mmCIF file of C-alpha atoms in Angstrom:
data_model
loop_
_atom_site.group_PDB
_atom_site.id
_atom_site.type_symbol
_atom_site.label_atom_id
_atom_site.label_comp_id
_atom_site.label_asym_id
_atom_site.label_seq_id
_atom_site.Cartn_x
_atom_site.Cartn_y
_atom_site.Cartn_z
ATOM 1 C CA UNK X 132 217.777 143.404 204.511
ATOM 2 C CA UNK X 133 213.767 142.348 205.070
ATOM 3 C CA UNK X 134 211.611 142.385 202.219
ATOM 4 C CA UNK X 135 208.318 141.398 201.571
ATOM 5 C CA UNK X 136 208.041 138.500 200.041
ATOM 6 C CA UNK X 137 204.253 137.452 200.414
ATOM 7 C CA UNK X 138 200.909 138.841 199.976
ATOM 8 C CA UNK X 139 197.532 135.919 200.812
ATOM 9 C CA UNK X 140 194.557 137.016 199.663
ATOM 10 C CA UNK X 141 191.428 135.544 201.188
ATOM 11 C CA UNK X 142 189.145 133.933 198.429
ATOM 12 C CA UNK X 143 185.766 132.988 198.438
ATOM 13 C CA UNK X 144 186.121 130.746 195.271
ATOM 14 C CA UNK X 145 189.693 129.053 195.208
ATOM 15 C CA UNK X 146 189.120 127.451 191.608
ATOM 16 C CA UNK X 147 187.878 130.618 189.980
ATOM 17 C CA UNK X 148 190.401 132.786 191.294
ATOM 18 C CA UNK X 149 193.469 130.481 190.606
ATOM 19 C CA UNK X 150 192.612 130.292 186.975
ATOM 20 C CA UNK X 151 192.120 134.630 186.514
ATOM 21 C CA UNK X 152 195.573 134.607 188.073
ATOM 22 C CA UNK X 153 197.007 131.933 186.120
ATOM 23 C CA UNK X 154 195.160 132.924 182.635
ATOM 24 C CA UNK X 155 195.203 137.037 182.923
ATOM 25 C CA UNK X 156 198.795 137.536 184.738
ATOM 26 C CA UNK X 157 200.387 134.516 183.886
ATOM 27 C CA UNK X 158 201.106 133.219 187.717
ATOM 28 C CA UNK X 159 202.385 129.384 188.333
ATOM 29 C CA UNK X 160 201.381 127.430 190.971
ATOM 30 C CA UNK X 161 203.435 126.768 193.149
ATOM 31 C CA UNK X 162 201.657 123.993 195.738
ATOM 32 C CA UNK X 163 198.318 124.020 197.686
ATOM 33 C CA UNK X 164 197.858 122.550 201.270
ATOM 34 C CA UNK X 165 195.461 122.246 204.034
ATOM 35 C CA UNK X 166 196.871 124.057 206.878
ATOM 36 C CA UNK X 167 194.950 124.428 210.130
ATOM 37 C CA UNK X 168 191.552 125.850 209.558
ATOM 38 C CA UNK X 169 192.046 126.311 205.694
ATOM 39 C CA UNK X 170 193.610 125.457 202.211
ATOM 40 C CA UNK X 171 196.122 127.602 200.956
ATOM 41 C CA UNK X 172 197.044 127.582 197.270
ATOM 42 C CA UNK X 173 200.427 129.321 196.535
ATOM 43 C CA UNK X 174 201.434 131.170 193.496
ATOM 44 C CA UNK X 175 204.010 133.500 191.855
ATOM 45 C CA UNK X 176 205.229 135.961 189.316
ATOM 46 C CA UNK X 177 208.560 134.529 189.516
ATOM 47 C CA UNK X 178 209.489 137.474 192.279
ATOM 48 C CA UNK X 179 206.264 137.570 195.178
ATOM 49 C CA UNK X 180 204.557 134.269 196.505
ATOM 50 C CA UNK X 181 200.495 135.462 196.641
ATOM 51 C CA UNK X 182 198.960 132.630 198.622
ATOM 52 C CA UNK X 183 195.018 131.982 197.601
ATOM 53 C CA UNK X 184 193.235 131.534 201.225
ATOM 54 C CA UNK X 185 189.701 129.735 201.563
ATOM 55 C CA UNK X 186 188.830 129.103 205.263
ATOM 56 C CA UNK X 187 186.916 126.431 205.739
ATOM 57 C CA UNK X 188 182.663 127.123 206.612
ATOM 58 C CA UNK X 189 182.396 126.468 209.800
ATOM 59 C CA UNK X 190 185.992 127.866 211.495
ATOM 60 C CA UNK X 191 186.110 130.898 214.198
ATOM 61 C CA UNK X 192 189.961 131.012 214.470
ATOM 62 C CA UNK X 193 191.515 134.668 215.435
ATOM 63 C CA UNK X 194 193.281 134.205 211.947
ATOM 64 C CA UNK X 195 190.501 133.593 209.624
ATOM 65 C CA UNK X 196 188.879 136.723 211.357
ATOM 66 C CA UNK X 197 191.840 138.767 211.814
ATOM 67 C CA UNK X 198 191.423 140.809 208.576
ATOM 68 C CA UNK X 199 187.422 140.989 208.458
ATOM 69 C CA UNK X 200 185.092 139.008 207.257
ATOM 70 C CA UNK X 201 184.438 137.956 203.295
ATOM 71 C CA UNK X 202 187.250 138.182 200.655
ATOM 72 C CA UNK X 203 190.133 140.528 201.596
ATOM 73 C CA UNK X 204 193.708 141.212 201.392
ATOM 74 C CA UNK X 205 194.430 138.895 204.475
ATOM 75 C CA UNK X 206 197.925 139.997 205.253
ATOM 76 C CA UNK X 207 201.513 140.068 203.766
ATOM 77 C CA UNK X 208 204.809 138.591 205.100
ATOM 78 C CA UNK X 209 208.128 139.942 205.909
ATOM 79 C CA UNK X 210 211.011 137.899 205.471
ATOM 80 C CA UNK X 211 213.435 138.170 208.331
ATOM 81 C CA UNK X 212 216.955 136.588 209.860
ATOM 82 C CA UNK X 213 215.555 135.823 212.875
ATOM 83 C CA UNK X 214 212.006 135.205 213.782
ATOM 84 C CA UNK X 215 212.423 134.786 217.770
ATOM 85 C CA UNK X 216 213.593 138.432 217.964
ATOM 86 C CA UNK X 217 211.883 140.052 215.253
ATOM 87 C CA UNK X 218 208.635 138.552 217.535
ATOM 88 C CA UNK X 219 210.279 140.166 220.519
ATOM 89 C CA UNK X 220 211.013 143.890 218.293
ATOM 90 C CA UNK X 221 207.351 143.537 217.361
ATOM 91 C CA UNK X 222 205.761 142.532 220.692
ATOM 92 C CA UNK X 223 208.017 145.720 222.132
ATOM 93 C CA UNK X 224 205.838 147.924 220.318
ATOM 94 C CA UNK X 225 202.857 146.942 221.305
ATOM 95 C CA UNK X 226 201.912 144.783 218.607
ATOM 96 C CA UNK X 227 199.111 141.914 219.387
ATOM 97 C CA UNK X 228 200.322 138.238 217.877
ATOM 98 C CA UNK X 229 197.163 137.159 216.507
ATOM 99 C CA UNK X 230 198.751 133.427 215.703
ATOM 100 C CA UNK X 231 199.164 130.555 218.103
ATOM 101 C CA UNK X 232 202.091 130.282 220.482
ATOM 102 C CA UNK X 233 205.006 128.222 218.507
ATOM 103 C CA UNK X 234 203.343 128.312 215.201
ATOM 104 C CA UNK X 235 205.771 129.535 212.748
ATOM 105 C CA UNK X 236 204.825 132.139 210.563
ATOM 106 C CA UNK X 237 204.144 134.375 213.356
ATOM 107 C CA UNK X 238 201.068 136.938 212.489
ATOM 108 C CA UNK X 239 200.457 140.168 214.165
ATOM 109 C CA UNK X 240 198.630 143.111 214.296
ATOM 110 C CA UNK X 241 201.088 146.021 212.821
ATOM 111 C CA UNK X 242 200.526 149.805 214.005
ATOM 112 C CA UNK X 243 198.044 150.788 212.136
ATOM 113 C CA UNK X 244 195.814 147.895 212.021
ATOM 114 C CA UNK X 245 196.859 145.722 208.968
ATOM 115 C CA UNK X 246 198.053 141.817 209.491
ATOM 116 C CA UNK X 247 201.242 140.944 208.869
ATOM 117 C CA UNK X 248 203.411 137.534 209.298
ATOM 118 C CA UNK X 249 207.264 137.485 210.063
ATOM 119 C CA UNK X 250 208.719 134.403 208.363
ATOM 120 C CA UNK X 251 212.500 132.942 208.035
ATOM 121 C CA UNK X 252 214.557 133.409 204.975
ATOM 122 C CA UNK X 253 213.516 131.232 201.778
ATOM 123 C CA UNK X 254 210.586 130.021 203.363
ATOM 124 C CA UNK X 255 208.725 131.238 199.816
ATOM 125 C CA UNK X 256 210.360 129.955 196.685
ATOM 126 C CA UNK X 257 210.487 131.218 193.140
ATOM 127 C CA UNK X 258 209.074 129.189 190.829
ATOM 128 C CA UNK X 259 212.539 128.208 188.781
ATOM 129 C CA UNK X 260 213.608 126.996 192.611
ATOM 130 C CA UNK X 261 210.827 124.824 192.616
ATOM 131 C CA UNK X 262 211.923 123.513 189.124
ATOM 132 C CA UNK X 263 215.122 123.129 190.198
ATOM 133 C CA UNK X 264 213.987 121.238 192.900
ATOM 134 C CA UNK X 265 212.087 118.859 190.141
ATOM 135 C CA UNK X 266 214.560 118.199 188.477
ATOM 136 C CA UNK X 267 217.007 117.339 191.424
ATOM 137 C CA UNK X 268 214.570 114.604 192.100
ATOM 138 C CA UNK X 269 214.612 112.827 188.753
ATOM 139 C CA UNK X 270 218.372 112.748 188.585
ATOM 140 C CA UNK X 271 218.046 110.803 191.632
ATOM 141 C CA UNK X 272 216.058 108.344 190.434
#
């Protein structure tokens, strides 16, 4: 079954909003990268990843755009089995891919108007995964 299993919020202050997530809710992080046109800090309850967005100054990308401009609920993701035909199911009705061709997690504009993103299964881990994972990788050592 699909579920949602993301929700990015777009931030103007990454710091500042990190630590009210981490110190009110009690949220872990999870990791932060620079991806394309903006870092994206990653945390969780232990059950949803919410990914922290700040776009850098100067970009004009369809995605940094794509849910107006300022801070915003960006968009949320739906995990899926298969990506290549849950594009084509979306694209059948209609739906306008607002990411760039071959860039996995594939955004869209849903009926409606909101942004969402189709990505594979366990692309978002929980946060005793990613301690798991730790772990795993000082045994090996």
């Amino acid at each position: 079954m699909n579920r949602i299993v993301h929700l990015a919020l777009k931030v103007e202050d990454l710091e500042r909003t990190t630590e009210f997530y981490q110190k009110v809710f009690g949220f872990k992080e999870m990791n932060t990268e620079k991806v394309r046109d903006h870092t994206s800090r990653h945390l969780s309850d232990g059950v949803i990843d919410v990914a922290l967005i700040k776009y850098d100054a100067d970009t004009e990308s369809a995605e940094s755009k794509a849910a107006g401009e300022g801070p915003c609920i960006h968009h949320f993701a739906v995990e899926v089995d298969n990506v290549e035909q849950a594009t084509k199911q979306v694209k059948s009705y209609g739906c306008e891919i607002i990411s760039d061709p071959g860039v996995i997690p594939v955004k869209f504009r849903a009926p409606g108007g909101t942004v969402c993103e189709l990505v594979p299964k366990g692309r978002y881990k929980k946060p005793a995964a990613k301690e798991a994972a730790k772990k795993k990788t000082k045994q090996k050592r």
